[in-house]
Tab-separated table of C-alpha atoms in Angstrom:
chain	number	residue	atom	x	y	z
A	27	MET	CA	4.090	55.735	59.475
A	28	ASP	CA	3.416	52.101	60.341
A	29	PRO	CA	0.225	50.632	58.836
A	30	VAL	CA	-2.786	50.169	61.112
A	31	MET	CA	-3.103	46.466	61.976
A	32	LEU	CA	-6.643	45.345	61.259
A	33	LEU	CA	-6.329	41.690	62.214
A	34	GLU	CA	-3.804	39.523	64.032
A	35	THR	CA	-3.757	35.866	65.044
A	36	ARG	CA	-1.399	34.366	67.611
A	37	GLY	CA	-0.772	30.633	67.768
A	38	MET	CA	-3.983	29.890	65.889
A	39	SER	CA	-4.524	26.131	65.685
A	40	LYS	CA	-7.328	23.746	64.783
A	41	SER	CA	-7.398	19.966	65.116
A	42	PHE	CA	-10.004	17.540	63.814
A	43	GLY	CA	-9.865	14.152	65.505
A	44	GLY	CA	-6.174	14.420	66.168
A	45	VAL	CA	-5.351	15.808	62.705
A	46	ASP	CA	-3.820	19.305	62.767
A	47	ALA	CA	-5.537	21.293	60.014
A	48	VAL	CA	-4.028	24.620	61.182
A	49	ARG	CA	-0.839	24.685	63.228
A	50	ASN	CA	0.229	27.581	65.416
A	51	VAL	CA	-0.334	30.316	62.832
A	52	ASP	CA	0.832	33.853	63.589
A	53	PHE	CA	-0.695	36.172	60.999
A	54	GLN	CA	-1.001	39.940	60.605
A	55	LEU	CA	-3.156	41.830	58.115
A	56	PRO	CA	-2.843	45.632	57.854
A	57	GLU	CA	-5.854	47.771	57.087
A	58	GLY	CA	-6.421	48.528	53.401
A	59	GLN	CA	-4.372	45.652	51.985
A	60	ILE	CA	-5.264	42.999	49.428
A	61	ARG	CA	-3.754	39.812	50.874
A	62	ALA	CA	-3.813	36.421	49.166
A	63	ILE	CA	-3.429	33.058	50.878
A	64	ILE	CA	-2.190	30.290	48.597
A	65	GLY	CA	-1.107	26.689	49.022
A	66	PRO	CA	-1.826	23.163	47.812
A	67	ASN	CA	-5.104	21.382	48.489
A	68	GLY	CA	-5.326	20.461	52.163
A	69	ALA	CA	-2.929	23.219	53.216
A	70	GLY	CA	-5.427	24.584	55.755
A	71	LYS	CA	-6.367	27.789	53.931
A	72	SER	CA	-10.153	27.512	54.162
A	73	THR	CA	-9.955	26.211	57.712
A	74	PHE	CA	-7.825	29.192	58.690
A	75	VAL	CA	-10.216	31.798	57.282
A	76	SER	CA	-13.114	29.881	58.845
A	77	LEU	CA	-11.361	30.375	62.187
A	78	ILE	CA	-11.025	34.093	61.447
A	79	SER	CA	-14.707	34.441	60.555
A	80	GLY	CA	-15.799	32.339	63.530
A	81	ARG	CA	-17.506	29.639	61.479
A	82	ILE	CA	-15.544	27.058	63.451
A	83	PRO	CA	-13.923	27.383	66.900
A	84	GLU	CA	-10.169	27.278	67.358
A	85	THR	CA	-8.455	24.524	69.311
A	86	SER	CA	-5.977	27.080	70.630
A	87	GLY	CA	-4.733	30.570	69.854
A	88	SER	CA	-6.189	34.072	69.790
A	89	LEU	CA	-7.602	36.590	67.312
A	90	THR	CA	-7.428	40.354	67.589
A	91	PHE	CA	-9.529	42.556	65.291
A	92	MET	CA	-9.233	46.352	65.310
A	93	GLY	CA	-7.283	46.111	68.546
A	94	GLU	CA	-9.908	43.989	70.349
A	95	ASP	CA	-9.578	40.345	71.333
A	96	ILE	CA	-12.585	38.739	69.650
A	97	THR	CA	-11.537	35.111	70.159
A	98	PRO	CA	-14.650	34.233	72.223
A	99	LEU	CA	-17.135	35.829	69.789
A	100	PRO	CA	-19.409	33.703	67.547
A	101	ASN	CA	-19.467	34.276	63.802
A	102	TRP	CA	-22.541	36.543	63.786
A	103	LYS	CA	-20.965	38.929	66.279
A	104	ARG	CA	-17.766	38.972	64.222
A	105	ALA	CA	-19.872	39.776	61.152
A	106	ASN	CA	-21.441	42.666	63.069
A	107	ARG	CA	-17.932	43.966	63.702
A	108	GLY	CA	-17.134	43.819	59.988
A	109	ILE	CA	-15.656	40.378	59.214
A	110	VAL	CA	-17.573	39.079	56.194
A	111	TYR	CA	-16.881	35.712	54.550
A	112	THR	CA	-18.128	34.764	51.066
A	113	PHE	CA	-18.095	31.039	50.492
A	114	GLN	CA	-16.286	28.883	47.951
A	115	ILE	CA	-19.710	27.526	46.959
A	116	THR	CA	-22.376	30.149	46.287
A	117	SER	CA	-24.808	30.582	49.184
A	118	ILE	CA	-27.658	32.628	47.747
A	119	TYR	CA	-31.426	32.219	48.008
A	120	ALA	CA	-32.240	30.888	44.544
A	121	GLU	CA	-36.000	31.533	44.769
A	122	LEU	CA	-35.598	35.183	45.766
A	123	SER	CA	-34.775	38.118	43.514
A	124	CYS	CA	-31.323	39.666	43.484
A	125	PHE	CA	-32.768	42.688	45.265
A	126	ASP	CA	-34.309	40.586	48.019
A	127	ASN	CA	-31.117	38.571	48.521
A	128	VAL	CA	-29.153	41.745	49.174
A	129	ALA	CA	-31.960	43.422	51.135
A	130	LEU	CA	-31.973	40.529	53.613
A	131	ALA	CA	-28.297	41.181	54.298
A	132	VAL	CA	-28.920	44.914	54.762
A	133	GLN	CA	-31.810	44.163	57.108
A	134	ARG	CA	-29.598	41.862	59.142
A	135	ARG	CA	-27.005	44.623	59.531
A	136	LEU	CA	-29.576	47.244	60.554
A	137	MET	CA	-31.220	45.044	63.182
A	138	SER	CA	-29.536	44.186	66.472
A	139	ARG	CA	-32.708	42.539	67.809
A	140	TRP	CA	-35.993	41.422	66.240
A	141	THR	CA	-37.960	44.376	67.630
A	142	ASP	CA	-35.835	46.681	65.438
A	143	LEU	CA	-37.938	45.420	62.523
A	144	PHE	CA	-40.722	47.814	63.523
A	145	ALA	CA	-38.407	50.831	63.369
A	146	LEU	CA	-36.435	49.740	60.310
A	147	ASN	CA	-35.448	52.614	58.029
A	148	ARG	CA	-36.963	51.401	54.764
A	149	THR	CA	-35.382	54.194	52.743
A	150	LEU	CA	-31.915	53.328	54.023
A	151	LEU	CA	-32.543	49.628	53.383
A	152	HIS	CA	-33.610	50.337	49.790
A	153	GLU	CA	-30.766	52.754	49.046
A	154	THR	CA	-28.111	50.473	50.524
A	155	THR	CA	-29.429	47.497	48.569
A	156	GLU	CA	-29.400	49.445	45.314
A	157	TRP	CA	-25.874	50.681	46.068
A	158	ALA	CA	-24.537	47.154	46.670
A	159	LEU	CA	-26.098	45.856	43.453
A	160	ALA	CA	-24.641	48.789	41.519
A	161	GLN	CA	-21.171	48.107	42.912
A	162	VAL	CA	-21.091	44.686	41.244
A	163	GLY	CA	-22.955	45.697	38.082
A	164	LEU	CA	-26.241	43.948	38.869
A	165	SER	CA	-28.605	46.920	38.926
A	166	ASP	CA	-30.298	45.776	35.718
A	167	SER	CA	-30.792	42.304	37.219
A	168	ARG	CA	-32.330	43.491	40.477
A	169	ASP	CA	-35.689	41.792	39.836
A	170	LYS	CA	-34.341	38.535	38.382
A	171	LEU	CA	-34.521	35.365	40.436
A	172	ALA	CA	-31.066	34.600	41.788
A	173	GLY	CA	-31.369	30.966	40.711
A	174	ASN	CA	-31.802	32.052	37.090
A	175	LEU	CA	-28.493	33.920	36.983
A	176	SER	CA	-25.408	32.441	35.371
A	177	TYR	CA	-22.815	31.082	37.781
A	178	GLY	CA	-20.602	34.123	37.288
A	179	TYR	CA	-23.443	36.491	38.103
A	180	GLN	CA	-24.338	34.452	41.168
A	181	ARG	CA	-20.779	34.996	42.429
A	182	LEU	CA	-21.227	38.732	41.837
A	183	LEU	CA	-24.498	38.638	43.768
A	184	GLU	CA	-22.739	36.968	46.671
A	185	VAL	CA	-20.161	39.766	46.701
A	186	ALA	CA	-23.002	42.304	46.694
A	187	ILE	CA	-24.484	40.517	49.724
A	188	GLY	CA	-21.090	40.771	51.403
A	189	LEU	CA	-20.816	44.485	50.628
A	190	ALA	CA	-24.299	45.060	52.032
A	191	LEU	CA	-22.955	43.948	55.420
A	192	ASN	CA	-20.545	46.917	55.346
A	193	PRO	CA	-17.382	44.831	55.799
A	194	LYS	CA	-14.134	46.117	57.195
A	195	LEU	CA	-12.618	42.794	56.102
A	196	LEU	CA	-14.017	40.887	53.120
A	197	ILE	CA	-12.842	37.256	52.893
A	198	LEU	CA	-13.203	35.706	49.432
A	199	ASP	CA	-12.762	31.927	49.156
A	200	GLU	CA	-11.936	30.865	45.568
A	201	PRO	CA	-14.000	33.701	44.051
A	202	THR	CA	-12.949	33.075	40.418
A	203	GLN	CA	-13.603	29.327	40.468
A	204	GLY	CA	-15.903	28.448	37.575
A	205	LEU	CA	-15.698	31.884	35.942
A	206	ALA	CA	-14.906	32.411	32.263
A	207	GLU	CA	-11.772	34.362	31.331
A	208	GLU	CA	-13.679	37.564	30.561
A	209	GLU	CA	-15.583	37.223	33.853
A	210	ILE	CA	-12.318	36.819	35.754
A	211	ALA	CA	-10.937	40.054	34.305
A	212	SER	CA	-14.091	41.951	35.288
A	213	PHE	CA	-14.028	40.372	38.740
A	214	CYS	CA	-10.439	41.500	39.308
A	215	ASP	CA	-11.434	45.053	38.388
A	216	LEU	CA	-14.287	44.807	40.900
A	217	ILE	CA	-11.946	43.648	43.680
A	218	ARG	CA	-9.597	46.568	43.004
A	219	THR	CA	-12.547	48.950	43.317
A	220	ILE	CA	-13.792	47.339	46.541
A	221	SER	CA	-10.287	47.434	48.035
A	222	LYS	CA	-10.361	51.229	48.037
A	223	HIS	CA	-12.606	51.099	51.113
A	224	THR	CA	-12.396	47.472	52.340
A	225	THR	CA	-9.504	45.194	53.304
A	226	ILE	CA	-9.482	42.029	51.186
A	227	LEU	CA	-8.349	38.534	52.217
A	228	LEU	CA	-8.344	36.247	49.207
A	229	ILE	CA	-7.949	32.479	48.870
A	230	GLU	CA	-7.276	31.730	45.228
A	231	HIS	CA	-5.722	28.983	43.109
A	232	ASN	CA	-5.494	31.051	39.923
A	233	MET	CA	-1.945	32.376	40.193
A	234	GLU	CA	-2.455	35.009	37.496
A	235	VAL	CA	-5.248	36.474	39.615
A	236	VAL	CA	-3.121	36.279	42.760
A	237	MET	CA	-0.096	37.936	41.178
A	238	SER	CA	-2.156	40.724	39.631
A	239	LEU	CA	-4.262	41.533	42.711
A	240	ALA	CA	-2.316	40.776	45.880
A	241	GLU	CA	-0.026	43.275	47.554
A	242	ARG	CA	1.310	40.493	49.781
A	243	ILE	CA	0.939	36.729	49.686
A	244	THR	CA	0.867	34.236	52.545
A	245	VAL	CA	1.773	30.647	51.623
A	246	MET	CA	0.422	27.740	53.671
A	247	ASP	CA	1.320	24.064	53.580
A	248	LYS	CA	0.258	21.286	55.944
A	249	GLY	CA	-1.510	23.776	58.205
A	250	SER	CA	1.454	26.116	58.669
A	251	VAL	CA	2.651	29.353	57.105
A	252	ILE	CA	5.818	28.555	55.143
A	253	ALA	CA	6.395	31.916	53.415
A	254	GLU	CA	5.102	35.450	53.160
A	255	GLY	CA	6.062	38.366	50.948
A	256	THR	CA	5.349	40.396	47.864
A	257	PRO	CA	4.348	38.567	44.661
A	258	ALA	CA	7.912	38.932	43.357
A	259	GLU	CA	9.363	37.535	46.584
A	260	ILE	CA	6.971	34.584	46.605
A	261	GLU	CA	7.797	33.721	43.011
A	262	ARG	CA	11.464	33.389	44.037
A	263	ASP	CA	10.842	31.583	47.332
A	264	ASP	CA	12.248	28.031	47.361
A	265	ALA	CA	9.751	26.629	49.879
A	266	THR	CA	6.841	27.942	47.817
A	267	GLN	CA	8.307	26.523	44.640
A	268	ARG	CA	8.523	23.086	46.175
A	269	ALA	CA	5.183	23.065	48.012
A	270	TYR	CA	2.919	24.758	45.515
A	271	LEU	CA	4.398	25.999	42.280
A	272	GLY	CA	5.892	22.619	41.432
A	273	LYS	CA	9.384	23.731	40.534
């Protein structure tokens, strides 16, 4: 049986002042897969996933998600459909507790308009928040101020915020950057657990992480996809060796 296609781009392109950051990218991501995107600095990786999440508009091309053309939709409507993007730089509320950071995300998901606040299911909000914190191992830190957490724990909190939005696709941009070795190992275990119920799209420079996590790898260079395959295939690919692996 063919895999269910969760996301597909056709001719996706983005130009900034005449510079092509993403060039005519055709990309398919099946449901349930852990996919990594790799490439040298300036390859267009973050721009491409920003186009997927709707953070920036495309210059040309189209995006289909769960069989629906969502190209015209803004980022918040894409998030409501299940496309969740965690940033390369942590984007938490430092002066709020871990619980409140996650609860704000749950509240956002449960409310389609501001009047829903009056009918908000407080029990569901509380239970979902506690569940998301437990998924990343932050239950014991629920009442700590987010700004007082170590960098590694702040990254975990950001993943918990992402999980609270009930993603069908979770995009992680350089999630292990700045983590210690032992934190990286724990983070990889967390991603494997999350992938049991969420499709993962991962931008990552740490090749050990990529090779251990990804089922397939997409290689970008100069805004274009130059290779795609299993980790073993990518390790042997000549174009990847020249553009990224330095061989």
